[in-house]
Amino acid sequence: MRSESGLEETITIMVRTALADAETSDAPLTLPARVGSVKLGEKLGEGASGVVMAGFDEALNRPVAVKFLHNTDRDSVARHEIVEGLRSAARVRHPNIVTIHSVDAAGDLPFVVMERVGGGSLRDVLRKAAPLDTPLTLHIMIPIADAVAALHDSAVIHRDLKPANILFDRDARPYVCDFGLACTLAAMSWGGSAANIGGSPLYMAPEMFEGRLSPQSDVYALGAVLFEMLVGEPAFKADTLSDMKARHATAPLPLEKLAECGVGAGMIEVVERAMNKRHILRYKNAGRLGRALAEQVTNADDARLRSRLNDIIVGAPRSDAAAPAESSPAMTTFDLLRARAAEKRRRANK
């Protein structure tokens, strides 16, 4: 939409930006006031790859969320890969995947218009009620694993599975969201490349720090989320990206913490296999992990579990589309973005 002066209407917000000198800074980001039939509203949240805005589709009379991927590479090849990853994810239909309505770009800024889920995120739930017991954990994660399995069946890797990217609606149904880093297997090579590095370090498989990934990389992330749900803290913590990378690669998984929280041997075995250092020894895909989780269910009372979860969600802060990025350097992808930029500079200087 253009104003009376003939200029396109815009809005300006402050966002975190990755800098080349290993720092982050708040910087203004100018966005169009509307994209297509969607009028933008307030800022909902911000992650490493972009910012999420509330929106209202005036043509279809429904609320939506719009994510602008401002922290991604702006060159044409990278932009094409981002958009193709989003479009591949959008083609996957599953009751536990946030629906992607459209994928486009405003100039050189890719954006995705998606279903707006009205409940909180798993990050919100864990802040309020962690650790969760095994029945409630299974109630949440079995449908999530099934949703990721649908992505894997379509040769799509999510690449950024974490508590902030698991949302709940008002009926406490869980959803996988945020496909800003999604990619297809056809676009990836196992050989490894700095351009392939992406994700949230707390949940990244060892090979992802080297730019290699596969469906087993998502399995590792799901295992890391399971661990955090059952214990109340991440499996590995560090203050720097290099230390976090080393812990994922070499530190023993602290299985004793699971036992101390009363987690049964069968469930511990599932988490241990999902988070194996060697990708080939993990579950082959999220579908296999989901079936292993289903085998741990005993006397499930879905109605009671849904009621328990809803009580937690109602008391948790709302997170309509995305939670803010964590503040520790080892917990965000800004370090990875800076590493990618540094790699490009090294290549340019050769």
Tab-separated table of C-alpha atoms in Angstrom, residues 95-236:
chain	number	residue	atom	x	y	z
A	95	PRO	CA	-1.750	-31.663	12.003
A	96	ASN	CA	1.245	-30.832	14.229
A	97	ILE	CA	3.074	-28.553	11.790
A	98	VAL	CA	2.314	-24.838	11.706
A	99	THR	CA	0.784	-24.151	8.302
A	100	ILE	CA	2.834	-21.984	5.956
A	101	HIS	CA	0.451	-19.850	3.890
A	102	SER	CA	2.969	-18.211	1.561
A	103	VAL	CA	6.664	-17.644	0.958
A	104	ASP	CA	7.946	-14.555	-0.828
A	105	ALA	CA	10.463	-11.731	-0.631
A	106	ALA	CA	10.178	-8.002	-0.081
A	107	GLY	CA	13.066	-6.803	-2.203
A	108	ASP	CA	15.981	-8.952	-1.046
A	109	LEU	CA	14.316	-9.800	2.289
A	110	PRO	CA	12.693	-13.265	2.352
A	111	PHE	CA	9.574	-13.644	4.458
A	112	VAL	CA	7.070	-16.353	5.291
A	113	VAL	CA	3.409	-15.902	6.201
A	114	MET	CA	2.229	-18.640	8.535
A	115	GLU	CA	-0.534	-19.754	10.823
A	116	ARG	CA	-0.583	-17.870	14.086
A	117	VAL	CA	-0.794	-20.264	17.036
A	118	GLY	CA	-2.372	-18.692	20.095
A	119	GLY	CA	-0.797	-20.611	22.971
A	120	GLY	CA	2.679	-20.645	24.486
A	121	SER	CA	5.877	-22.405	23.487
A	122	LEU	CA	7.583	-25.398	25.056
A	123	ARG	CA	10.244	-22.938	26.232
A	124	ASP	CA	7.532	-21.130	28.182
A	125	VAL	CA	6.298	-24.416	29.653
A	126	LEU	CA	9.786	-25.469	30.740
A	127	ARG	CA	10.436	-22.112	32.376
A	128	LYS	CA	7.342	-22.657	34.473
A	129	ALA	CA	7.196	-26.407	35.140
A	130	ALA	CA	10.489	-28.183	34.303
A	131	PRO	CA	11.358	-30.930	34.735
A	132	LEU	CA	8.366	-32.703	33.232
A	133	ASP	CA	7.543	-36.297	34.071
A	134	THR	CA	7.822	-39.030	31.451
A	135	PRO	CA	4.076	-39.345	30.644
A	136	LEU	CA	3.712	-35.609	29.957
A	137	THR	CA	6.957	-35.549	27.977
A	138	LEU	CA	5.727	-38.411	25.787
A	139	HIS	CA	2.338	-36.741	25.366
A	140	ILE	CA	4.078	-33.703	23.873
A	141	MET	CA	6.928	-35.277	21.953
A	142	ILE	CA	5.306	-38.253	20.211
A	143	PRO	CA	3.208	-35.992	17.938
A	144	ILE	CA	6.194	-33.673	17.488
A	145	ALA	CA	8.376	-36.591	16.366
A	146	ASP	CA	5.589	-37.622	13.984
A	147	ALA	CA	5.484	-34.102	12.554
A	148	VAL	CA	9.249	-34.069	11.987
A	149	ALA	CA	8.915	-37.537	10.438
A	150	ALA	CA	6.550	-36.022	7.868
A	151	LEU	CA	9.279	-33.513	6.993
A	152	HIS	CA	11.861	-36.289	6.694
A	153	ASP	CA	9.519	-38.337	4.486
A	154	SER	CA	9.506	-35.321	2.156
A	155	ALA	CA	13.329	-35.049	2.278
A	156	VAL	CA	13.199	-31.856	4.379
A	157	ILE	CA	15.480	-31.255	7.381
A	158	HIS	CA	14.208	-28.733	9.919
A	159	ARG	CA	17.692	-27.874	11.258
A	160	ASP	CA	16.535	-25.748	14.231
A	161	LEU	CA	14.437	-27.932	16.521
A	162	LYS	CA	14.365	-26.552	20.058
A	163	PRO	CA	11.799	-25.742	22.784
A	164	ALA	CA	11.157	-22.234	21.411
A	165	ASN	CA	10.145	-23.761	18.071
A	166	ILE	CA	7.516	-26.063	19.552
A	167	LEU	CA	4.275	-24.146	20.049
A	168	PHE	CA	0.909	-24.991	21.584
A	169	ASP	CA	-2.551	-23.897	20.557
A	170	ARG	CA	-5.343	-23.107	22.981
A	171	ASP	CA	-6.266	-26.801	23.127
A	172	ALA	CA	-2.689	-27.723	24.156
A	173	ARG	CA	-1.905	-29.361	20.810
A	174	PRO	CA	1.820	-29.086	20.016
A	175	TYR	CA	3.155	-27.778	16.710
A	176	VAL	CA	6.542	-27.642	15.008
A	177	CYS	CA	7.220	-24.132	13.722
A	178	ASP	CA	9.927	-21.842	12.303
A	179	PHE	CA	11.304	-23.220	9.051
A	180	GLY	CA	13.748	-20.368	8.466
A	181	LEU	CA	16.683	-22.805	8.382
A	182	ALA	CA	14.867	-25.715	6.729
A	183	CYS	CA	16.615	-27.305	3.787
A	184	THR	CA	16.155	-30.228	1.445
A	185	LEU	CA	18.448	-33.233	1.336
A	186	ALA	CA	19.021	-32.506	-2.342
A	187	ALA	CA	20.480	-29.088	-1.459
A	188	MET	CA	22.910	-30.499	1.112
A	189	SER	CA	26.105	-32.505	0.771
A	190	TRP	CA	27.599	-34.654	3.521
A	191	GLY	CA	31.059	-33.312	2.716
A	192	GLY	CA	30.532	-30.303	4.954
A	193	SER	CA	30.583	-26.587	4.245
A	194	ALA	CA	30.594	-23.432	6.338
A	195	ALA	CA	27.595	-22.313	4.277
A	196	ASN	CA	25.621	-25.256	5.688
A	197	ILE	CA	26.219	-24.332	9.333
A	198	GLY	CA	23.067	-23.258	11.109
A	199	GLY	CA	20.946	-24.082	14.115
A	200	SER	CA	20.905	-23.422	17.850
A	201	PRO	CA	24.111	-24.730	19.473
A	202	LEU	CA	22.403	-26.145	22.579
A	203	TYR	CA	20.587	-28.623	20.339
A	204	MET	CA	23.010	-29.100	17.448
A	205	ALA	CA	24.431	-32.502	16.596
A	206	PRO	CA	28.253	-32.701	16.496
A	207	GLU	CA	28.349	-32.972	12.697
A	208	MET	CA	26.293	-29.793	12.269
A	209	PHE	CA	29.156	-27.688	13.626
A	210	GLU	CA	31.144	-28.936	10.611
A	211	GLY	CA	28.404	-28.088	8.125
A	212	ARG	CA	27.203	-31.686	7.672
A	213	LEU	CA	23.629	-32.698	8.293
A	214	SER	CA	21.059	-35.414	7.729
A	215	PRO	CA	17.702	-36.476	9.222
A	216	GLN	CA	19.733	-37.888	12.136
A	217	SER	CA	20.765	-34.308	12.933
A	218	ASP	CA	17.112	-33.511	13.647
A	219	VAL	CA	16.905	-36.726	15.693
A	220	TYR	CA	19.787	-35.486	17.861
A	221	ALA	CA	18.008	-32.171	18.413
A	222	LEU	CA	14.819	-33.976	19.427
A	223	GLY	CA	16.883	-36.065	21.836
A	224	ALA	CA	18.370	-32.891	23.307
A	225	VAL	CA	14.877	-31.448	23.761
A	226	LEU	CA	13.748	-34.685	25.445
A	227	PHE	CA	16.704	-34.511	27.832
A	228	GLU	CA	15.909	-30.926	28.785
A	229	MET	CA	12.240	-31.713	29.333
A	230	LEU	CA	13.015	-34.652	31.621
A	231	VAL	CA	15.883	-33.064	33.564
A	232	GLY	CA	15.004	-29.385	33.514
A	233	GLU	CA	18.276	-28.248	31.960
A	234	PRO	CA	20.156	-28.854	28.688
A	235	ALA	CA	22.405	-31.883	28.375
A	236	PHE	CA	25.402	-29.667	27.617
